[in-house]
CSV table of C-alpha atoms and ligand atoms in Angstrom, one decimal:
chain,number,residue,atom,x,y,z
H,1,MET,CA,54.2,-87.8,57.9
H,2,ARG,CA,54.7,-88.8,54.3
H,3,GLU,CA,58.3,-88.7,53.4
H,4,ASN,CA,59.8,-88.4,50.0
H,5,HIS,CA,63.0,-90.4,49.9
H,6,GLN,CA,65.2,-90.1,46.9
H,7,ILE,CA,67.8,-92.7,46.8
H,8,ALA,CA,70.6,-92.0,44.3
H,9,ASN,CA,71.7,-95.5,43.4
H,10,VAL,CA,74.1,-96.2,40.6
H,11,ASP,CA,71.4,-97.3,38.1
H,12,PHE,CA,69.5,-94.1,38.7
H,13,VAL,CA,72.5,-92.0,38.2
H,14,LYS,CA,73.2,-93.8,34.9
H,15,GLN,CA,69.6,-93.3,33.8
H,16,MET,CA,69.8,-89.6,34.6
H,17,ASN,CA,73.1,-89.1,32.8
H,18,SER,CA,71.9,-90.9,29.7
H,19,ALA,CA,68.7,-88.8,29.8
H,20,VAL,CA,70.7,-85.6,30.0
H,21,VAL,CA,72.8,-86.6,27.0
H,22,TYR,CA,69.8,-87.7,24.9
H,23,LYS,CA,67.9,-84.6,25.8
H,24,LEU,CA,70.8,-82.3,24.6
H,25,ILE,CA,71.0,-84.3,21.3
H,26,ASP,CA,67.3,-84.2,20.9
H,27,GLN,CA,66.9,-80.5,21.5
H,28,GLN,CA,70.2,-79.1,20.3
H,29,GLY,CA,71.4,-81.6,17.7
H,30,PRO,CA,73.4,-81.6,15.5
H,31,ILE,CA,75.8,-81.3,18.5
H,32,SER,CA,79.3,-82.6,19.0
H,33,ARG,CA,80.5,-84.8,21.9
H,34,ILE,CA,82.6,-81.9,23.2
H,35,GLN,CA,79.6,-79.6,23.2
H,36,ILE,CA,77.6,-82.2,25.0
H,37,SER,CA,80.3,-82.6,27.6
H,38,GLU,CA,80.5,-78.8,28.1
H,39,LEU,CA,76.8,-78.3,28.4
H,40,SER,CA,76.1,-81.3,30.6
H,41,GLN,CA,79.2,-81.0,32.7
H,42,LEU,CA,79.7,-84.7,32.3
H,43,ALA,CA,83.3,-86.0,31.7
H,44,PRO,CA,84.2,-86.5,28.0
H,45,ALA,CA,84.7,-90.2,28.8
H,46,SER,CA,81.2,-90.5,30.2
H,47,VAL,CA,79.7,-88.8,27.1
H,48,THR,CA,81.6,-91.1,24.8
H,49,LYS,CA,80.3,-94.1,26.7
H,50,ILE,CA,76.7,-93.0,26.8
H,51,THR,CA,76.7,-91.9,23.1
H,52,ARG,CA,78.2,-95.3,22.2
H,53,ASN,CA,75.3,-97.1,23.9
H,54,LEU,CA,72.7,-94.7,22.3
H,55,LEU,CA,74.4,-95.3,18.9
H,56,ALA,CA,74.4,-99.0,19.3
H,57,ARG,CA,70.6,-98.9,20.1
H,58,GLY,CA,70.1,-96.7,17.0
H,59,LEU,CA,68.5,-93.9,19.1
H,60,ILE,CA,71.1,-91.4,17.8
H,61,LYS,CA,73.2,-91.1,14.7
H,62,GLU,CA,76.4,-89.4,13.6
H,63,VAL,CA,76.3,-86.8,10.9
H,64,GLU,CA,79.3,-85.1,9.2
H,65,GLN,CA,79.4,-81.4,9.8
H,66,GLN,CA,81.0,-78.7,7.7
H,67,GLU,CA,84.8,-78.5,7.6
H,68,SER,CA,86.0,-77.2,10.9
H,69,THR,CA,88.7,-74.6,10.9
H,70,GLY,CA,91.5,-77.1,11.3
H,71,GLY,CA,90.4,-78.8,8.1
H,72,ARG,CA,89.2,-81.9,9.9
H,73,ARG,CA,85.5,-82.9,9.6
H,74,ALA,CA,83.8,-82.7,12.9
H,75,THR,CA,81.3,-85.4,13.7
H,76,SER,CA,78.1,-84.3,15.2
H,77,ILE,CA,75.2,-86.3,16.6
H,78,VAL,CA,71.4,-86.0,16.0
H,79,ALA,CA,68.5,-88.0,17.4
H,80,GLU,CA,67.1,-90.7,15.2
H,81,ARG,CA,63.4,-90.0,14.6
H,82,LYS,CA,62.3,-92.1,11.7
H,83,ALA,CA,63.4,-95.6,12.8
H,84,PHE,CA,61.1,-95.6,15.8
H,85,ARG,CA,57.4,-95.2,16.1
H,86,ALA,CA,54.9,-94.9,18.9
H,87,VAL,CA,51.4,-96.3,19.2
H,88,LEU,CA,48.9,-93.8,20.5
H,89,ILE,CA,45.5,-94.4,22.0
H,90,ARG,CA,42.8,-92.0,23.0
H,91,LEU,CA,40.0,-93.7,24.9
H,92,GLY,CA,37.1,-91.4,24.6
H,93,ARG,CA,33.5,-91.7,25.8
H,94,LYS,CA,32.1,-93.0,22.5
H,95,HIS,CA,35.2,-93.5,20.4
H,96,VAL,CA,38.6,-95.0,20.5
H,97,THR,CA,41.4,-93.5,18.4
H,98,PHE,CA,44.5,-95.5,17.5
H,99,ALA,CA,47.3,-93.6,15.8
H,100,ILE,CA,51.0,-94.0,15.0
H,101,MET,CA,53.6,-91.2,15.1
H,102,ASP,CA,57.3,-91.4,14.5
H,103,LEU,CA,59.6,-89.7,17.0
H,104,SER,CA,59.4,-86.4,15.1
H,105,ALA,CA,55.7,-86.4,16.1
H,106,LYS,CA,54.7,-86.9,12.4
H,107,LEU,CA,51.3,-88.6,12.2
H,108,LEU,CA,51.7,-91.8,10.1
H,109,GLN,CA,48.4,-93.6,10.7
H,110,LYS,CA,45.1,-93.0,12.4
H,111,GLU,CA,41.9,-94.9,12.9
H,112,VAL,CA,38.8,-93.9,14.9
H,113,LEU,CA,36.5,-96.8,16.1
H,114,ASP,CA,33.1,-96.4,17.6
H,115,LEU,CA,33.0,-97.8,21.1
H,116,PRO,CA,30.0,-100.0,21.7
H,117,ASN,CA,27.9,-98.9,24.6
H,118,TYR,CA,29.7,-101.0,27.2
H,119,GLN,CA,29.0,-100.6,30.9
H,120,ARG,CA,32.0,-102.4,32.3
H,121,ALA,CA,35.8,-101.8,32.1
H,122,ASP,CA,36.6,-105.4,31.3
H,123,GLU,CA,34.3,-105.2,28.2
H,124,ILE,CA,36.2,-102.1,27.0
H,125,GLU,CA,39.4,-103.8,27.8
H,126,ARG,CA,38.6,-106.8,25.6
H,127,PHE,CA,37.5,-104.6,22.8
H,128,LEU,CA,40.7,-102.6,23.0
H,129,PHE,CA,43.0,-105.6,23.1
H,130,GLU,CA,41.4,-107.2,20.1
H,131,HIS,CA,41.5,-104.1,18.0
H,132,LEU,CA,44.9,-102.9,19.2
H,133,ALA,CA,46.4,-106.3,18.3
H,134,VAL,CA,45.1,-106.0,14.7
H,135,PHE,CA,46.2,-102.3,14.5
H,136,ILE,CA,49.7,-103.1,15.6
H,137,GLN,CA,49.9,-106.2,13.4
H,138,THR,CA,48.8,-104.4,10.2
H,139,ASN,CA,51.1,-101.6,10.8
H,140,GLN,CA,54.3,-103.5,11.5
H,141,LYS,CA,57.3,-102.3,9.4
H,142,ARG,CA,60.6,-104.0,9.0
H,143,LYS,CA,62.6,-100.8,9.2
H,144,SER,CA,60.8,-99.1,12.0
H,145,GLU,CA,60.4,-100.3,15.5
H,146,PHE,CA,57.5,-99.7,17.9
H,147,ILE,CA,59.0,-98.4,21.1
H,148,ALA,CA,56.1,-97.6,23.3
H,149,ILE,CA,52.4,-97.1,23.7
H,150,GLY,CA,50.8,-93.9,25.0
H,151,ILE,CA,47.2,-93.7,26.2
H,152,THR,CA,45.1,-90.7,27.3
H,153,VAL,CA,41.7,-90.9,29.0
H,154,PRO,CA,39.2,-88.2,30.0
H,155,GLY,CA,39.6,-89.2,33.7
H,156,PHE,CA,41.9,-89.4,36.6
H,157,VAL,CA,45.1,-91.6,36.6
H,158,GLU,CA,47.1,-92.5,39.6
H,159,SER,CA,50.6,-91.5,38.4
H,160,LYS,CA,52.6,-93.9,40.7
H,161,THR,CA,50.7,-97.1,39.7
H,162,ASN,CA,49.4,-96.0,36.2
H,163,ARG,CA,45.9,-97.1,37.2
H,164,ILE,CA,42.8,-95.3,36.1
H,165,GLN,CA,41.0,-94.1,39.2
H,166,TYR,CA,38.0,-92.4,37.7
H,167,LEU,CA,36.2,-92.0,34.4
H,168,PRO,CA,33.2,-89.7,34.0
H,169,HIS,CA,31.3,-92.1,31.8
H,170,LEU,CA,32.0,-95.5,33.4
H,171,THR,CA,31.6,-96.7,37.0
H,172,LEU,CA,34.9,-98.4,38.0
H,173,GLU,CA,34.5,-100.9,40.9
H,174,GLU,CA,38.3,-100.7,41.5
H,175,PRO,CA,41.1,-98.8,39.9
H,176,TRP,CA,41.5,-100.0,36.3
H,177,ASP,CA,45.0,-101.4,35.6
H,178,LEU,CA,44.6,-100.9,31.8
H,179,ALA,CA,48.1,-99.6,31.0
H,180,ASN,CA,50.0,-102.3,32.8
H,181,LYS,CA,47.9,-105.0,31.2
H,182,ILE,CA,48.5,-103.5,27.7
H,183,ALA,CA,52.3,-103.2,28.5
H,184,GLU,CA,52.4,-106.9,29.4
H,185,ARG,CA,50.3,-108.1,26.5
H,186,PHE,CA,52.1,-106.1,23.8
H,187,ASN,CA,55.5,-106.1,25.5
H,188,LEU,CA,55.9,-102.4,25.1
H,189,ALA,CA,56.5,-99.7,27.7
H,190,THR,CA,53.1,-98.1,28.2
H,191,PHE,CA,52.4,-94.6,29.5
H,192,ILE,CA,49.0,-93.3,30.5
H,193,GLY,CA,47.6,-89.9,31.5
H,194,HIS,CA,44.7,-87.5,31.7
H,195,ASP,CA,43.9,-86.2,28.3
H,196,VAL,CA,44.0,-82.4,29.0
H,197,ARG,CA,47.0,-82.7,31.4
H,198,SER,CA,48.8,-84.6,28.6
H,199,LEU,CA,47.8,-82.0,26.1
H,200,ALA,CA,49.4,-79.3,28.3
H,201,LEU,CA,52.6,-81.3,28.2
H,202,ALA,CA,52.4,-81.6,24.4
H,203,GLU,CA,51.9,-77.9,24.2
H,204,HIS,CA,55.1,-77.5,26.3
H,205,TYR,CA,57.1,-79.9,24.2
H,206,PHE,CA,55.9,-79.0,20.7
H,207,GLY,CA,53.6,-75.9,20.9
H,208,VAL,CA,53.4,-72.3,22.1
H,209,THR,CA,54.6,-72.9,25.6
H,210,LYS,CA,57.9,-74.4,24.6
H,211,ASP,CA,59.7,-71.3,25.9
H,212,CYS,CA,58.0,-71.2,29.3
H,213,TYR,CA,58.8,-72.8,32.7
H,214,ASP,CA,55.2,-72.3,33.8
H,215,SER,CA,52.1,-72.2,31.7
H,216,LEU,CA,48.4,-72.9,31.8
H,217,LEU,CA,46.3,-74.6,29.1
H,218,LEU,CA,42.5,-74.4,29.0
H,219,ARG,CA,41.0,-77.0,26.7
H,220,ILE,CA,37.4,-76.4,25.6
H,221,HIS,CA,35.8,-79.1,23.7
H,222,ARG,CA,33.0,-81.5,24.8
H,223,GLY,CA,34.0,-80.6,28.4
H,224,VAL,CA,36.4,-78.0,29.8
H,225,GLY,CA,39.6,-79.0,31.5
H,226,ALA,CA,43.0,-77.5,32.2
H,227,GLY,CA,46.6,-78.5,32.5
H,228,ILE,CA,49.1,-76.6,34.6
H,229,VAL,CA,52.8,-76.9,33.8
H,230,ILE,CA,55.2,-75.8,36.5
H,231,ASN,CA,58.9,-75.8,36.0
H,232,HIS,CA,58.6,-77.8,32.8
H,233,GLU,CA,56.5,-80.5,34.5
H,234,VAL,CA,52.8,-81.2,34.6
H,235,PHE,CA,51.6,-80.3,38.0
H,236,LEU,CA,49.7,-83.3,39.4
H,237,GLY,CA,50.2,-83.2,43.2
H,238,TYR,CA,50.2,-86.0,45.7
H,239,LYS,CA,46.5,-86.7,44.9
H,240,ASN,CA,47.4,-87.0,41.2
H,241,ASN,CA,45.0,-84.4,39.8
H,242,VAL,CA,45.0,-80.7,39.7
H,243,GLY,CA,43.3,-78.2,37.4
H,244,GLU,CA,39.6,-78.9,37.2
H,245,LEU,CA,38.8,-75.4,36.1
H,246,GLY,CA,35.8,-76.6,34.2
H,247,HIS,CA,34.1,-77.3,37.5
H,248,ILE,CA,34.4,-73.9,39.1
H,249,GLN,CA,31.0,-72.4,39.5
H,250,VAL,CA,30.3,-69.3,37.4
H,251,ASP,CA,26.4,-69.3,37.5
H,252,PRO,CA,24.8,-70.2,40.8
H,253,LEU,CA,21.4,-70.5,39.1
H,254,GLY,CA,22.8,-72.3,36.2
H,255,LYS,CA,22.4,-75.8,34.7
H,256,ARG,CA,23.2,-79.0,36.4
H,257,CYS,CA,26.7,-80.2,35.5
H,258,LEU,CA,27.8,-83.8,34.9
H,259,CYS,CA,29.8,-83.5,38.2
H,260,GLY,CA,26.5,-83.1,40.1
H,261,ASN,CA,26.9,-79.4,41.0
H,262,VAL,CA,25.2,-76.5,39.2
H,263,GLY,CA,26.5,-73.7,37.0
H,264,CYS,CA,30.1,-75.0,36.4
H,265,LEU,CA,32.1,-73.2,33.8
H,266,GLU,CA,31.7,-76.3,31.6
H,267,THR,CA,27.9,-75.8,31.5
H,268,VAL,CA,28.4,-72.4,30.0
H,269,VAL,CA,31.4,-72.6,27.7
H,270,SER,CA,31.7,-76.1,26.4
H,271,ASN,CA,31.0,-76.5,22.7
H,272,SER,CA,27.6,-78.1,23.3
H,273,ALA,CA,26.7,-75.5,25.9
H,274,ILE,CA,27.4,-72.7,23.4
H,275,GLU,CA,25.5,-74.5,20.7
H,276,ASP,CA,22.5,-75.1,23.0
H,277,LYS,CA,22.5,-71.5,24.1
H,278,MET,CA,22.5,-70.3,20.5
H,279,GLN,CA,19.6,-72.7,19.7
H,280,LYS,CA,17.7,-71.2,22.6
H,281,LEU,CA,18.4,-67.6,21.3
H,282,LEU,CA,17.3,-68.5,17.8
H,283,GLU,CA,14.2,-70.1,19.1
H,284,ASP,CA,13.4,-67.0,21.1
H,285,GLY,CA,13.4,-65.0,17.9
H,286,TYR,CA,17.0,-63.5,17.8
H,287,THR,CA,17.9,-63.3,14.2
H,288,SER,CA,21.2,-63.9,12.5
H,289,LYS,CA,22.3,-63.5,8.9
H,290,TRP,CA,24.6,-66.5,9.2
H,291,LEU,CA,23.0,-68.8,11.7
H,292,SER,CA,19.7,-70.8,11.7
H,293,LEU,CA,18.0,-73.4,13.8
H,294,GLU,CA,19.4,-76.0,11.3
H,295,SER,CA,23.0,-74.7,11.2
H,296,HIS,CA,24.5,-73.2,14.4
H,297,ASP,CA,27.3,-75.5,15.4
H,298,ILE,CA,30.4,-74.1,17.2
H,299,GLU,CA,32.3,-73.5,13.9
H,300,ALA,CA,29.4,-71.7,12.4
H,301,ILE,CA,29.0,-69.6,15.5
H,302,CYS,CA,32.7,-68.6,15.5
H,303,LYS,CA,32.5,-67.7,11.8
H,304,ALA,CA,29.4,-65.6,12.4
H,305,SER,CA,31.2,-63.8,15.2
H,306,ASN,CA,34.1,-63.1,13.0
H,307,LYS,CA,31.7,-61.4,10.6
H,308,GLN,CA,30.4,-59.2,13.4
H,309,ASP,CA,27.1,-61.0,13.6
H,310,ALA,CA,25.4,-59.4,16.6
H,311,VAL,CA,24.0,-62.5,18.4
H,312,ALA,CA,27.1,-64.6,17.8
H,313,THR,CA,29.3,-61.8,19.0
H,314,GLU,CA,27.2,-61.3,22.1
H,315,LEU,CA,27.3,-65.0,23.0
H,316,ILE,CA,31.1,-65.3,22.4
H,317,GLU,CA,31.7,-62.2,24.6
H,318,HIS,CA,29.6,-63.7,27.3
H,319,VAL,CA,31.6,-67.0,27.1
H,320,GLY,CA,34.8,-64.9,27.1
H,321,VAL,CA,33.8,-63.1,30.3
H,322,GLN,CA,33.0,-66.4,32.1
H,323,ILE,CA,36.3,-68.0,31.0
H,324,GLY,CA,38.1,-64.8,32.0
H,325,ARG,CA,36.7,-64.9,35.5
H,326,VAL,CA,37.9,-68.5,36.1
H,327,LEU,CA,41.3,-67.8,34.5
H,328,ALA,CA,41.7,-64.7,36.7
H,329,MET,CA,41.5,-67.0,39.8
H,330,SER,CA,44.0,-69.3,38.3
H,331,VAL,CA,46.4,-66.5,37.4
H,332,ASN,CA,46.2,-65.2,41.0
H,333,MET,CA,47.1,-68.7,42.2
H,334,PHE,CA,49.7,-69.9,39.7
H,335,ASN,CA,50.9,-66.7,37.9
H,336,PRO,CA,51.7,-68.6,34.6
H,337,GLU,CA,54.0,-67.1,32.0
H,338,LYS,CA,51.5,-67.8,29.3
H,339,ILE,CA,47.9,-68.9,29.0
H,340,VAL,CA,46.9,-71.1,26.1
H,341,ILE,CA,43.3,-71.7,25.0
H,342,SER,CA,42.7,-74.9,22.9
H,343,GLY,CA,39.6,-75.9,21.1
H,344,GLU,CA,37.3,-75.0,18.2
H,345,ILE,CA,36.2,-71.8,20.0
H,346,THR,CA,39.6,-70.2,19.3
H,347,GLN,CA,38.3,-69.7,15.8
H,348,ALA,CA,36.4,-66.8,17.3
H,349,LYS,CA,39.7,-65.5,18.8
H,350,ASN,CA,39.2,-61.8,18.0
H,351,VAL,CA,36.1,-61.4,20.0
H,352,LEU,CA,36.8,-64.2,22.5
H,353,PHE,CA,40.3,-63.1,23.5
H,354,ALA,CA,39.3,-59.4,23.9
H,355,ALA,CA,36.6,-60.4,26.3
H,356,ILE,CA,38.9,-62.8,28.3
H,357,ARG,CA,41.7,-60.2,28.4
H,358,ARG,CA,39.3,-57.5,29.6
H,359,THR,CA,37.9,-59.7,32.4
H,360,LEU,CA,41.4,-60.9,33.4
H,361,GLU,CA,42.5,-57.3,33.8
H,362,ASN,CA,39.5,-56.5,36.0
H,363,HIS,CA,39.7,-59.6,38.1
H,364,ALA,CA,43.3,-60.7,38.4
H,365,LEU,CA,46.2,-59.0,40.1
H,366,PRO,CA,47.3,-56.3,37.5
H,367,THR,CA,51.0,-57.0,37.9
H,368,PHE,CA,50.5,-60.7,37.3
H,369,VAL,CA,48.2,-60.3,34.3
H,370,LYS,CA,50.0,-57.4,32.6
H,371,THR,CA,52.8,-59.7,31.4
H,372,THR,CA,50.8,-62.8,30.7
H,373,PRO,CA,50.2,-63.4,27.0
H,374,LEU,CA,46.9,-65.2,26.0
H,375,VAL,CA,47.4,-67.3,23.0
H,376,ALA,CA,45.6,-69.9,20.9
H,377,SER,CA,47.0,-73.4,20.6
H,378,GLU,CA,48.3,-74.3,17.2
H,379,LEU,CA,49.0,-77.9,17.9
H,380,GLN,CA,47.9,-80.4,15.2
H,381,ASN,CA,46.5,-83.8,16.1
H,382,GLU,CA,45.1,-82.7,19.5
H,383,ASP,CA,43.4,-86.0,20.0
H,384,VAL,CA,46.6,-88.0,20.1
H,385,ILE,CA,49.5,-85.6,20.6
H,386,GLY,CA,49.0,-85.8,24.3
H,387,ALA,CA,49.6,-89.5,24.3
H,388,PHE,CA,52.8,-88.9,22.3
H,389,ALA,CA,53.9,-86.3,24.8
H,390,LEU,CA,53.8,-89.0,27.6
H,391,ILE,CA,56.2,-91.1,25.6
H,392,LYS,CA,58.4,-88.2,24.8
H,393,ARG,CA,58.6,-87.5,28.6
H,394,GLY,CA,59.7,-91.1,29.1
H,395,LEU,CA,62.6,-90.5,26.7
H,396,LEU,CA,63.6,-87.2,28.2
H,397,ASP,CA,63.4,-88.3,31.8
H,398,GLY,CA,65.3,-91.4,31.0
H,399,SER,CA,62.7,-94.0,32.1
H,400,LEU,CA,61.9,-95.2,28.6
H,401,LEU,CA,65.4,-94.6,27.4
H,402,GLN,CA,66.8,-96.9,30.1
H,403,ARG,CA,64.4,-99.6,29.2
H,404,LEU,CA,65.3,-99.4,25.5
H,405,LEU,CA,69.0,-99.5,26.3
H,406,THR,CA,68.8,-102.5,28.6
H,407,GLU,CA,66.3,-104.8,26.7
G,1,LIG,ZN1,30.8,-79.6,37.2
């Protein structure tokens, strides 16, 4: 039996209390100490002590509020967002993206580097270290401190050890301890996660699922992945990874998928699958006023479908039905409050969402699906916002906060 001991030692209680106070200031600021005390149910003396520490570290600041009724100015507190910055990394199959955001999630800097065709993790590691050192060095600012590094990868990460277990494009002989090595080398707290799971978290912090306890995000890009948020947390499970909706079979006689099986959702609805299918249709003599053999990328296909182009509309509807079938299974299992679709394909939202909705209604439990909105993601900077969300989580759950307060 695997037991899950939770030991409430003094340091842990301190960390939790600081986190509760910081979270209230972050989400509800400007807020007074009295309000914090009331909402957190912490004693006023504890709130005073915690806010003193947070003020001393510069993580929060005092602002003067309007005259209160008694004529005295009340002092409220807000989170400091400009004085701290986060370094964000997206390690893709062919590119590495480095970016910087301040704590308001404002993108301050971004660079995309081509990744040489390395076959081994240690080669990529050396490349990353070298370029990251330059990136951090050139972006140092006297008045703004780097507080953490966030990394997302298109693979599986063991959440307890932060090691990468699996990447689709690279054979790992053993779990890759990239994040811990980066943390050590750059002396910054480093958080790592699966790209789509992290995006679902970002959607929950900054996007359209902010108001939900439970939500499901389906990301359609080069591949197809999903992130499930349950009770405000990304659902990962003991085995660290849940939500591979892209590898549910929708076509038993379909194409071979990267995972080795055939006819996975990904082989039908990923951007390249849609583009390939359109290419085939055009080659077979289907005609379109808006598309040609030279110009039929995903954006052009979406635009054409928005103009009621017959072949584009037909294809997007087919894609919507396949997505809807897989989402219907997920709705029956998780019954999310909201389903979010992220990716270029949402540009064909009118046609796509109608097809998904229709299929959902035919395949999922009506009482579940009736009240579940289907929405398009509106997040900016999808490539790096997930990495930022991992850092934000560290602030809100207290783990990063505690490190900042004690260093
Ligand atoms: Zn597959």
